[in-house]
């Protein structure tokens, strides 16, 4: 009997919700309490310093160095008054997590004691050791110097007793070693390009801002069960496990009543979010058992990304207070939905206009169509790159399975927008009528008022869907740094808008009116980007064949998908927009290939250990019990009767032998495949070898283990099963 398993299962099922320390104030009273936001800046900074800092933030300009000392003094005073003892530059290395090195405020006072000091130099720049972070060969191991530099656009915050200062992270040579640096460059690039277009419609526009609203999906597992599953602890997903007889097929979990333990966790998490200025708004049960979602109000993309990374960090800490563990892996359980992080993305002017929202006038709607069509053209042109931006060893398990979008980038527009695009394409400029706005829908049901029809339905199978006033990039993985997708998307759109503006200017220079020049270029883009437009079922096999015929990238091997970053078109796009150099791109791809290899390698080692040291011994022990029982039957009954009575057990014994033999042989083959792959010097070729030779053997091992799980005595099975992991109340 597996006493540990039954003990932890019993503990999990009998655990009650822990009380939450609910603040006595309403959220608006404590929202942003741990953030050095504008209210705190106004309170703790001299008036001229406050004006200089906010002006630099609003106008996207560098902060004068002589202002930094004054900012640092006010920031330190606020932090210390709120219990801070240390400060750190909080940055985003290429590990897809965050990093921090804490320093105390204390300095020698020259009299044998200490004083608490924090000046502009310490605020603006630090030198964390860069030697142990992924760099993709961008520098030698012995060249350890790296620099972190303050990002003034993202406010500092307090986490426990530490003042955290969001920063970029670059090498000694100035090359980016993080996600924030190229993200800021991409946002500046799309600002410049989109502003130039927006001024054709409103000359008063000064800036265009990229907005992001992420939807964070996650699983919760009781910590006792988590600790009894080495695969969950070490890889974030179950490497084996037969699906439960009941999982999500009844659709009874989606939007269902939130279990009390989970609701207590969610409330605690929301309170922590609001204190840190994260505008958490929506929470609900997701489709799969024990799967949930949190979504905030939209924010500027850089800040939204920082908040998502901060959320993923504090989720784990809050979950442990409630005896849960958070699983952010894209596919922690086979046979049910995986977790994504849908990136709802839009652009808006500083004049309050959302550029992807239909307007009330012909001029507004022409602007709307201009920007939507340019996005479609950019996504079509760089569909392989956008797929690469969301690909990883973990997200590969999710894409195309259980309602996740397929590994083919296409755009869903909905019937109304599709009709408008068709009319523009096929109608002369003089005959075009205004774009239809939202229509009223009278339900004729008592007590239900008229509602407004959105300009599009939703399509869950589309990886990139237009959803009324924004685009939803649904293919992003739940554990990913949103910046990866946002860098590629904003840079691609910036390149497209720049070229569009040049083409329109050229037509105007030849005597065309602005309206006709815009419509002719829009019409050209609609035609050229037609292959990316698909409103059908992305799960169908027919779509895969059709997508290939359309020329869309249909590669499914993650290491090969990464090649899109180094295509000439991608290199030129990133270069022309000033987002990344070819050296930086090459380095990032080396990191991506290396990370893919290491994640698969860890999974393979864990699976091999579990197979040989947990599963096989139990299966053989159970087989021995069956053999002993067969022998006893033969001792009591005659051979004919014994054969009849023991036939079922003998078949089970034979099946166990077959599966055990297959597991042992497959583990040996997997180990040999790893050994051979590890000798490959090229990170790309090594990653491909792991994908082609190691992963298939892992799938084979899992198949045979899952078969054994159904045969071996339930009391002997050593690991918590899906029915125990997924239905905690």
PDB file of N, CA and C in Angstrom, residues 164-229:
ATOM      1  N   UNK A 164      12.042  47.882  -4.933  1.00  0.00           N
ATOM      2  CA  UNK A 164      12.343  47.291  -6.233  1.00  0.00           C
ATOM      3  C   UNK A 164      12.247  48.360  -7.318  1.00  0.00           C
ATOM      4  N   UNK A 165      13.313  48.499  -8.102  1.00  0.00           N
ATOM      5  CA  UNK A 165      13.404  49.521  -9.135  1.00  0.00           C
ATOM      6  C   UNK A 165      13.451  48.826 -10.487  1.00  0.00           C
ATOM      7  N   UNK A 166      12.398  48.896 -11.306  1.00  0.00           N
ATOM      8  CA  UNK A 166      12.420  48.252 -12.626  1.00  0.00           C
ATOM      9  C   UNK A 166      13.531  48.821 -13.499  1.00  0.00           C
ATOM     10  N   UNK A 167      14.298  47.923 -14.125  1.00  0.00           N
ATOM     11  CA  UNK A 167      15.451  48.354 -14.914  1.00  0.00           C
ATOM     12  C   UNK A 167      15.594  47.515 -16.183  1.00  0.00           C
ATOM     13  N   UNK A 168      16.371  48.058 -17.107  1.00  0.00           N
ATOM     14  CA  UNK A 168      16.835  47.267 -18.244  1.00  0.00           C
ATOM     15  C   UNK A 168      18.131  46.574 -17.829  1.00  0.00           C
ATOM     16  N   UNK A 169      18.595  45.637 -18.650  1.00  0.00           N
ATOM     17  CA  UNK A 169      19.814  44.890 -18.339  1.00  0.00           C
ATOM     18  C   UNK A 169      20.598  44.712 -19.635  1.00  0.00           C
ATOM     19  N   UNK A 170      21.786  45.279 -19.700  1.00  0.00           N
ATOM     20  CA  UNK A 170      22.594  45.244 -20.915  1.00  0.00           C
ATOM     21  C   UNK A 170      24.007  44.776 -20.602  1.00  0.00           C
ATOM     22  N   UNK A 171      24.712  44.362 -21.637  1.00  0.00           N
ATOM     23  CA  UNK A 171      26.091  43.907 -21.477  1.00  0.00           C
ATOM     24  C   UNK A 171      27.043  45.100 -21.462  1.00  0.00           C
ATOM     25  N   UNK A 172      28.298  44.807 -21.199  1.00  0.00           N
ATOM     26  CA  UNK A 172      29.346  45.835 -21.198  1.00  0.00           C
ATOM     27  C   UNK A 172      29.447  46.512 -22.557  1.00  0.00           C
ATOM     28  N   UNK A 173      29.103  45.788 -23.619  1.00  0.00           N
ATOM     29  CA  UNK A 173      29.177  46.336 -24.978  1.00  0.00           C
ATOM     30  C   UNK A 173      27.893  47.046 -25.395  1.00  0.00           C
ATOM     31  N   UNK A 174      26.878  47.066 -24.510  1.00  0.00           N
ATOM     32  CA  UNK A 174      25.639  47.762 -24.814  1.00  0.00           C
ATOM     33  C   UNK A 174      24.568  46.892 -25.439  1.00  0.00           C
ATOM     34  N   UNK A 175      24.844  45.615 -25.649  1.00  0.00           N
ATOM     35  CA  UNK A 175      23.840  44.712 -26.209  1.00  0.00           C
ATOM     36  C   UNK A 175      22.847  44.299 -25.123  1.00  0.00           C
ATOM     37  N   UNK A 176      21.588  44.166 -25.501  1.00  0.00           N
ATOM     38  CA  UNK A 176      20.567  43.824 -24.514  1.00  0.00           C
ATOM     39  C   UNK A 176      20.716  42.380 -24.067  1.00  0.00           C
ATOM     40  N   UNK A 177      20.555  42.168 -22.776  1.00  0.00           N
ATOM     41  CA  UNK A 177      20.587  40.836 -22.175  1.00  0.00           C
ATOM     42  C   UNK A 177      19.254  40.518 -21.504  1.00  0.00           C
ATOM     43  N   UNK A 178      18.211  41.247 -21.909  1.00  0.00           N
ATOM     44  CA  UNK A 178      16.929  41.121 -21.226  1.00  0.00           C
ATOM     45  C   UNK A 178      15.779  41.246 -22.213  1.00  0.00           C
ATOM     46  N   UNK A 179      14.559  41.264 -21.671  1.00  0.00           N
ATOM     47  CA  UNK A 179      13.360  41.469 -22.481  1.00  0.00           C
ATOM     48  C   UNK A 179      12.917  42.925 -22.497  1.00  0.00           C
ATOM     49  N   UNK A 180      13.184  43.666 -21.422  1.00  0.00           N
ATOM     50  CA  UNK A 180      12.669  45.031 -21.326  1.00  0.00           C
ATOM     51  C   UNK A 180      13.324  45.966 -22.329  1.00  0.00           C
ATOM     52  N   UNK A 181      14.623  45.828 -22.557  1.00  0.00           N
ATOM     53  CA  UNK A 181      15.312  46.754 -23.468  1.00  0.00           C
ATOM     54  C   UNK A 181      14.716  46.716 -24.873  1.00  0.00           C
ATOM     55  N   UNK A 182      14.623  45.553 -25.523  1.00  0.00           N
ATOM     56  CA  UNK A 182      14.014  45.558 -26.856  1.00  0.00           C
ATOM     57  C   UNK A 182      12.528  45.884 -26.831  1.00  0.00           C
ATOM     58  N   UNK A 183      11.837  45.582 -25.729  1.00  0.00           N
ATOM     59  CA  UNK A 183      10.425  45.949 -25.650  1.00  0.00           C
ATOM     60  C   UNK A 183      10.274  47.464 -25.675  1.00  0.00           C
ATOM     61  N   UNK A 184      11.069  48.161 -24.895  1.00  0.00           N
ATOM     62  CA  UNK A 184      11.000  49.625 -24.894  1.00  0.00           C
ATOM     63  C   UNK A 184      11.346  50.185 -26.270  1.00  0.00           C
ATOM     64  N   UNK A 185      12.323  49.586 -26.921  1.00  0.00           N
ATOM     65  CA  UNK A 185      12.673  50.036 -28.276  1.00  0.00           C
ATOM     66  C   UNK A 185      11.512  49.811 -29.233  1.00  0.00           C
ATOM     67  N   UNK A 186      10.856  48.646 -29.132  1.00  0.00           N
ATOM     68  CA  UNK A 186       9.728  48.341 -30.019  1.00  0.00           C
ATOM     69  C   UNK A 186       8.569  49.296 -29.773  1.00  0.00           C
ATOM     70  N   UNK A 187       8.315  49.619 -28.508  1.00  0.00           N
ATOM     71  CA  UNK A 187       7.223  50.535 -28.186  1.00  0.00           C
ATOM     72  C   UNK A 187       7.521  51.942 -28.690  1.00  0.00           C
ATOM     73  N   UNK A 188       8.772  52.361 -28.596  1.00  0.00           N
ATOM     74  CA  UNK A 188       9.146  53.670 -29.142  1.00  0.00           C
ATOM     75  C   UNK A 188       9.001  53.676 -30.659  1.00  0.00           C
ATOM     76  N   UNK A 189       9.350  52.557 -31.288  1.00  0.00           N
ATOM     77  CA  UNK A 189       9.274  52.475 -32.743  1.00  0.00           C
ATOM     78  C   UNK A 189       7.839  52.519 -33.227  1.00  0.00           C
ATOM     79  N   UNK A 190       6.953  51.765 -32.580  1.00  0.00           N
ATOM     80  CA  UNK A 190       5.553  51.778 -33.012  1.00  0.00           C
ATOM     81  C   UNK A 190       4.908  53.115 -32.682  1.00  0.00           C
ATOM     82  N   UNK A 191       5.354  53.764 -31.630  1.00  0.00           N
ATOM     83  CA  UNK A 191       4.872  55.114 -31.310  1.00  0.00           C
ATOM     84  C   UNK A 191       5.178  56.067 -32.462  1.00  0.00           C
ATOM     85  N   UNK A 192       6.428  56.084 -32.909  1.00  0.00           N
ATOM     86  CA  UNK A 192       6.819  56.988 -33.999  1.00  0.00           C
ATOM     87  C   UNK A 192       6.056  56.677 -35.290  1.00  0.00           C
ATOM     88  N   UNK A 193       6.001  55.405 -35.657  1.00  0.00           N
ATOM     89  CA  UNK A 193       5.372  55.024 -36.920  1.00  0.00           C
ATOM     90  C   UNK A 193       3.866  55.255 -36.892  1.00  0.00           C
ATOM     91  N   UNK A 194       3.209  54.883 -35.790  1.00  0.00           N
ATOM     92  CA  UNK A 194       1.760  55.041 -35.703  1.00  0.00           C
ATOM     93  C   UNK A 194       1.369  56.507 -35.569  1.00  0.00           C
ATOM     94  N   UNK A 195       2.172  57.285 -34.879  1.00  0.00           N
ATOM     95  CA  UNK A 195       1.879  58.717 -34.749  1.00  0.00           C
ATOM     96  C   UNK A 195       1.897  59.395 -36.108  1.00  0.00           C
ATOM     97  N   UNK A 196       2.856  59.021 -36.937  1.00  0.00           N
ATOM     98  CA  UNK A 196       2.935  59.611 -38.282  1.00  0.00           C
ATOM     99  C   UNK A 196       1.672  59.340 -39.086  1.00  0.00           C
ATOM    100  N   UNK A 197       1.092  58.154 -38.932  1.00  0.00           N
ATOM    101  CA  UNK A 197      -0.156  57.830 -39.636  1.00  0.00           C
ATOM    102  C   UNK A 197      -1.336  58.546 -38.976  1.00  0.00           C
ATOM    103  N   UNK A 198      -1.385  58.526 -37.641  1.00  0.00           N
ATOM    104  CA  UNK A 198      -2.505  59.149 -36.929  1.00  0.00           C
ATOM    105  C   UNK A 198      -2.596  60.641 -37.229  1.00  0.00           C
ATOM    106  N   UNK A 199      -1.469  61.283 -37.471  1.00  0.00           N
ATOM    107  CA  UNK A 199      -1.487  62.723 -37.766  1.00  0.00           C
ATOM    108  C   UNK A 199      -2.110  63.029 -39.125  1.00  0.00           C
ATOM    109  N   UNK A 200      -2.219  62.027 -39.979  1.00  0.00           N
ATOM    110  CA  UNK A 200      -2.932  62.240 -41.240  1.00  0.00           C
ATOM    111  C   UNK A 200      -4.413  62.496 -40.982  1.00  0.00           C
ATOM    112  N   UNK A 201      -4.904  62.012 -39.853  1.00  0.00           N
ATOM    113  CA  UNK A 201      -6.314  62.173 -39.494  1.00  0.00           C
ATOM    114  C   UNK A 201      -6.520  63.234 -38.422  1.00  0.00           C
ATOM    115  N   UNK A 202      -5.528  63.427 -37.566  1.00  0.00           N
ATOM    116  CA  UNK A 202      -5.594  64.434 -36.501  1.00  0.00           C
ATOM    117  C   UNK A 202      -4.189  64.985 -36.266  1.00  0.00           C
ATOM    118  N   UNK A 203      -3.886  66.157 -36.813  1.00  0.00           N
ATOM    119  CA  UNK A 203      -2.538  66.724 -36.692  1.00  0.00           C
ATOM    120  C   UNK A 203      -2.109  67.007 -35.255  1.00  0.00           C
ATOM    121  N   UNK A 204      -3.054  66.986 -34.314  1.00  0.00           N
ATOM    122  CA  UNK A 204      -2.727  67.294 -32.922  1.00  0.00           C
ATOM    123  C   UNK A 204      -2.159  66.096 -32.153  1.00  0.00           C
ATOM    124  N   UNK A 205      -2.159  64.920 -32.775  1.00  0.00           N
ATOM    125  CA  UNK A 205      -1.637  63.735 -32.089  1.00  0.00           C
ATOM    126  C   UNK A 205      -0.131  63.874 -31.870  1.00  0.00           C
ATOM    127  N   UNK A 206       0.312  63.632 -30.636  1.00  0.00           N
ATOM    128  CA  UNK A 206       1.740  63.700 -30.307  1.00  0.00           C
ATOM    129  C   UNK A 206       2.356  62.324 -30.102  1.00  0.00           C
ATOM    130  N   UNK A 207       1.558  61.393 -29.549  1.00  0.00           N
ATOM    131  CA  UNK A 207       2.081  60.050 -29.272  1.00  0.00           C
ATOM    132  C   UNK A 207       0.988  59.015 -29.474  1.00  0.00           C
ATOM    133  N   UNK A 208       1.409  57.818 -29.830  1.00  0.00           N
ATOM    134  CA  UNK A 208       0.525  56.651 -29.850  1.00  0.00           C
ATOM    135  C   UNK A 208       1.087  55.642 -28.856  1.00  0.00           C
ATOM    136  N   UNK A 209       0.227  55.153 -27.996  1.00  0.00           N
ATOM    137  CA  UNK A 209       0.629  54.228 -26.939  1.00  0.00           C
ATOM    138  C   UNK A 209       0.136  52.822 -27.242  1.00  0.00           C
ATOM    139  N   UNK A 210       0.993  51.854 -26.993  1.00  0.00           N
ATOM    140  CA  UNK A 210       0.626  50.442 -27.110  1.00  0.00           C
ATOM    141  C   UNK A 210       0.064  49.986 -25.767  1.00  0.00           C
ATOM    142  N   UNK A 211      -1.113  49.353 -25.822  1.00  0.00           N
ATOM    143  CA  UNK A 211      -1.773  48.879 -24.603  1.00  0.00           C
ATOM    144  C   UNK A 211      -1.842  47.356 -24.602  1.00  0.00           C
ATOM    145  N   UNK A 212      -1.784  46.798 -23.408  1.00  0.00           N
ATOM    146  CA  UNK A 212      -1.825  45.343 -23.249  1.00  0.00           C
ATOM    147  C   UNK A 212      -2.748  44.973 -22.100  1.00  0.00           C
ATOM    148  N   UNK A 213      -3.618  44.035 -22.361  1.00  0.00           N
ATOM    149  CA  UNK A 213      -4.439  43.442 -21.305  1.00  0.00           C
ATOM    150  C   UNK A 213      -4.259  41.935 -21.354  1.00  0.00           C
ATOM    151  N   UNK A 214      -3.485  41.398 -20.428  1.00  0.00           N
ATOM    152  CA  UNK A 214      -3.223  39.956 -20.435  1.00  0.00           C
ATOM    153  C   UNK A 214      -4.278  39.227 -19.607  1.00  0.00           C
ATOM    154  N   UNK A 215      -4.501  37.980 -19.957  1.00  0.00           N
ATOM    155  CA  UNK A 215      -5.396  37.101 -19.202  1.00  0.00           C
ATOM    156  C   UNK A 215      -4.558  35.918 -18.731  1.00  0.00           C
ATOM    157  N   UNK A 216      -4.296  35.859 -17.443  1.00  0.00           N
ATOM    158  CA  UNK A 216      -3.388  34.850 -16.898  1.00  0.00           C
ATOM    159  C   UNK A 216      -4.152  33.616 -16.448  1.00  0.00           C
ATOM    160  N   UNK A 217      -3.968  32.511 -17.172  1.00  0.00           N
ATOM    161  CA  UNK A 217      -4.552  31.235 -16.767  1.00  0.00           C
ATOM    162  C   UNK A 217      -3.534  30.450 -15.940  1.00  0.00           C
ATOM    163  N   UNK A 218      -4.040  29.655 -15.012  1.00  0.00           N
ATOM    164  CA  UNK A 218      -3.142  28.888 -14.137  1.00  0.00           C
ATOM    165  C   UNK A 218      -3.908  27.736 -13.506  1.00  0.00           C
ATOM    166  N   UNK A 219      -3.171  26.755 -13.016  1.00  0.00           N
ATOM    167  CA  UNK A 219      -3.740  25.652 -12.245  1.00  0.00           C
ATOM    168  C   UNK A 219      -3.302  25.787 -10.788  1.00  0.00           C
ATOM    169  N   UNK A 220      -4.139  25.303  -9.895  1.00  0.00           N
ATOM    170  CA  UNK A 220      -3.779  25.178  -8.490  1.00  0.00           C
ATOM    171  C   UNK A 220      -3.779  23.704  -8.106  1.00  0.00           C
ATOM    172  N   UNK A 221      -2.770  23.308  -7.346  1.00  0.00           N
ATOM    173  CA  UNK A 221      -2.668  21.934  -6.844  1.00  0.00           C
ATOM    174  C   UNK A 221      -2.350  22.013  -5.358  1.00  0.00           C
ATOM    175  N   UNK A 222      -2.961  21.161  -4.577  1.00  0.00           N
ATOM    176  CA  UNK A 222      -2.642  21.128  -3.151  1.00  0.00           C
ATOM    177  C   UNK A 222      -1.160  20.847  -2.963  1.00  0.00           C
ATOM    178  N   UNK A 223      -0.528  21.566  -2.041  1.00  0.00           N
ATOM    179  CA  UNK A 223       0.928  21.464  -1.894  1.00  0.00           C
ATOM    180  C   UNK A 223       1.376  20.068  -1.466  1.00  0.00           C
ATOM    181  N   UNK A 224       0.553  19.359  -0.714  1.00  0.00           N
ATOM    182  CA  UNK A 224       0.930  18.003  -0.297  1.00  0.00           C
ATOM    183  C   UNK A 224       0.983  17.070  -1.499  1.00  0.00           C
ATOM    184  N   UNK A 225       0.000  17.172  -2.386  1.00  0.00           N
ATOM    185  CA  UNK A 225      -0.004  16.349  -3.593  1.00  0.00           C
ATOM    186  C   UNK A 225       1.130  16.757  -4.527  1.00  0.00           C
ATOM    187  N   UNK A 226       1.367  18.053  -4.608  1.00  0.00           N
ATOM    188  CA  UNK A 226       2.474  18.570  -5.425  1.00  0.00           C
ATOM    189  C   UNK A 226       3.805  17.978  -4.966  1.00  0.00           C
ATOM    190  N   UNK A 227       4.008  17.942  -3.660  1.00  0.00           N
ATOM    191  CA  UNK A 227       5.275  17.434  -3.112  1.00  0.00           C
ATOM    192  C   UNK A 227       5.434  15.937  -3.337  1.00  0.00           C
ATOM    193  N   UNK A 228       4.317  15.244  -3.558  1.00  0.00           N
ATOM    194  CA  UNK A 228       4.376  13.799  -3.802  1.00  0.00           C
ATOM    195  C   UNK A 228       4.546  13.469  -5.279  1.00  0.00           C
ATOM    196  N   UNK A 229       4.654  14.491  -6.126  1.00  0.00           N
ATOM    197  CA  UNK A 229       4.859  14.294  -7.567  1.00  0.00           C
ATOM    198  C   UNK A 229       6.177  14.960  -7.974  1.00  0.00           C
TER     199      UNK A 229
END
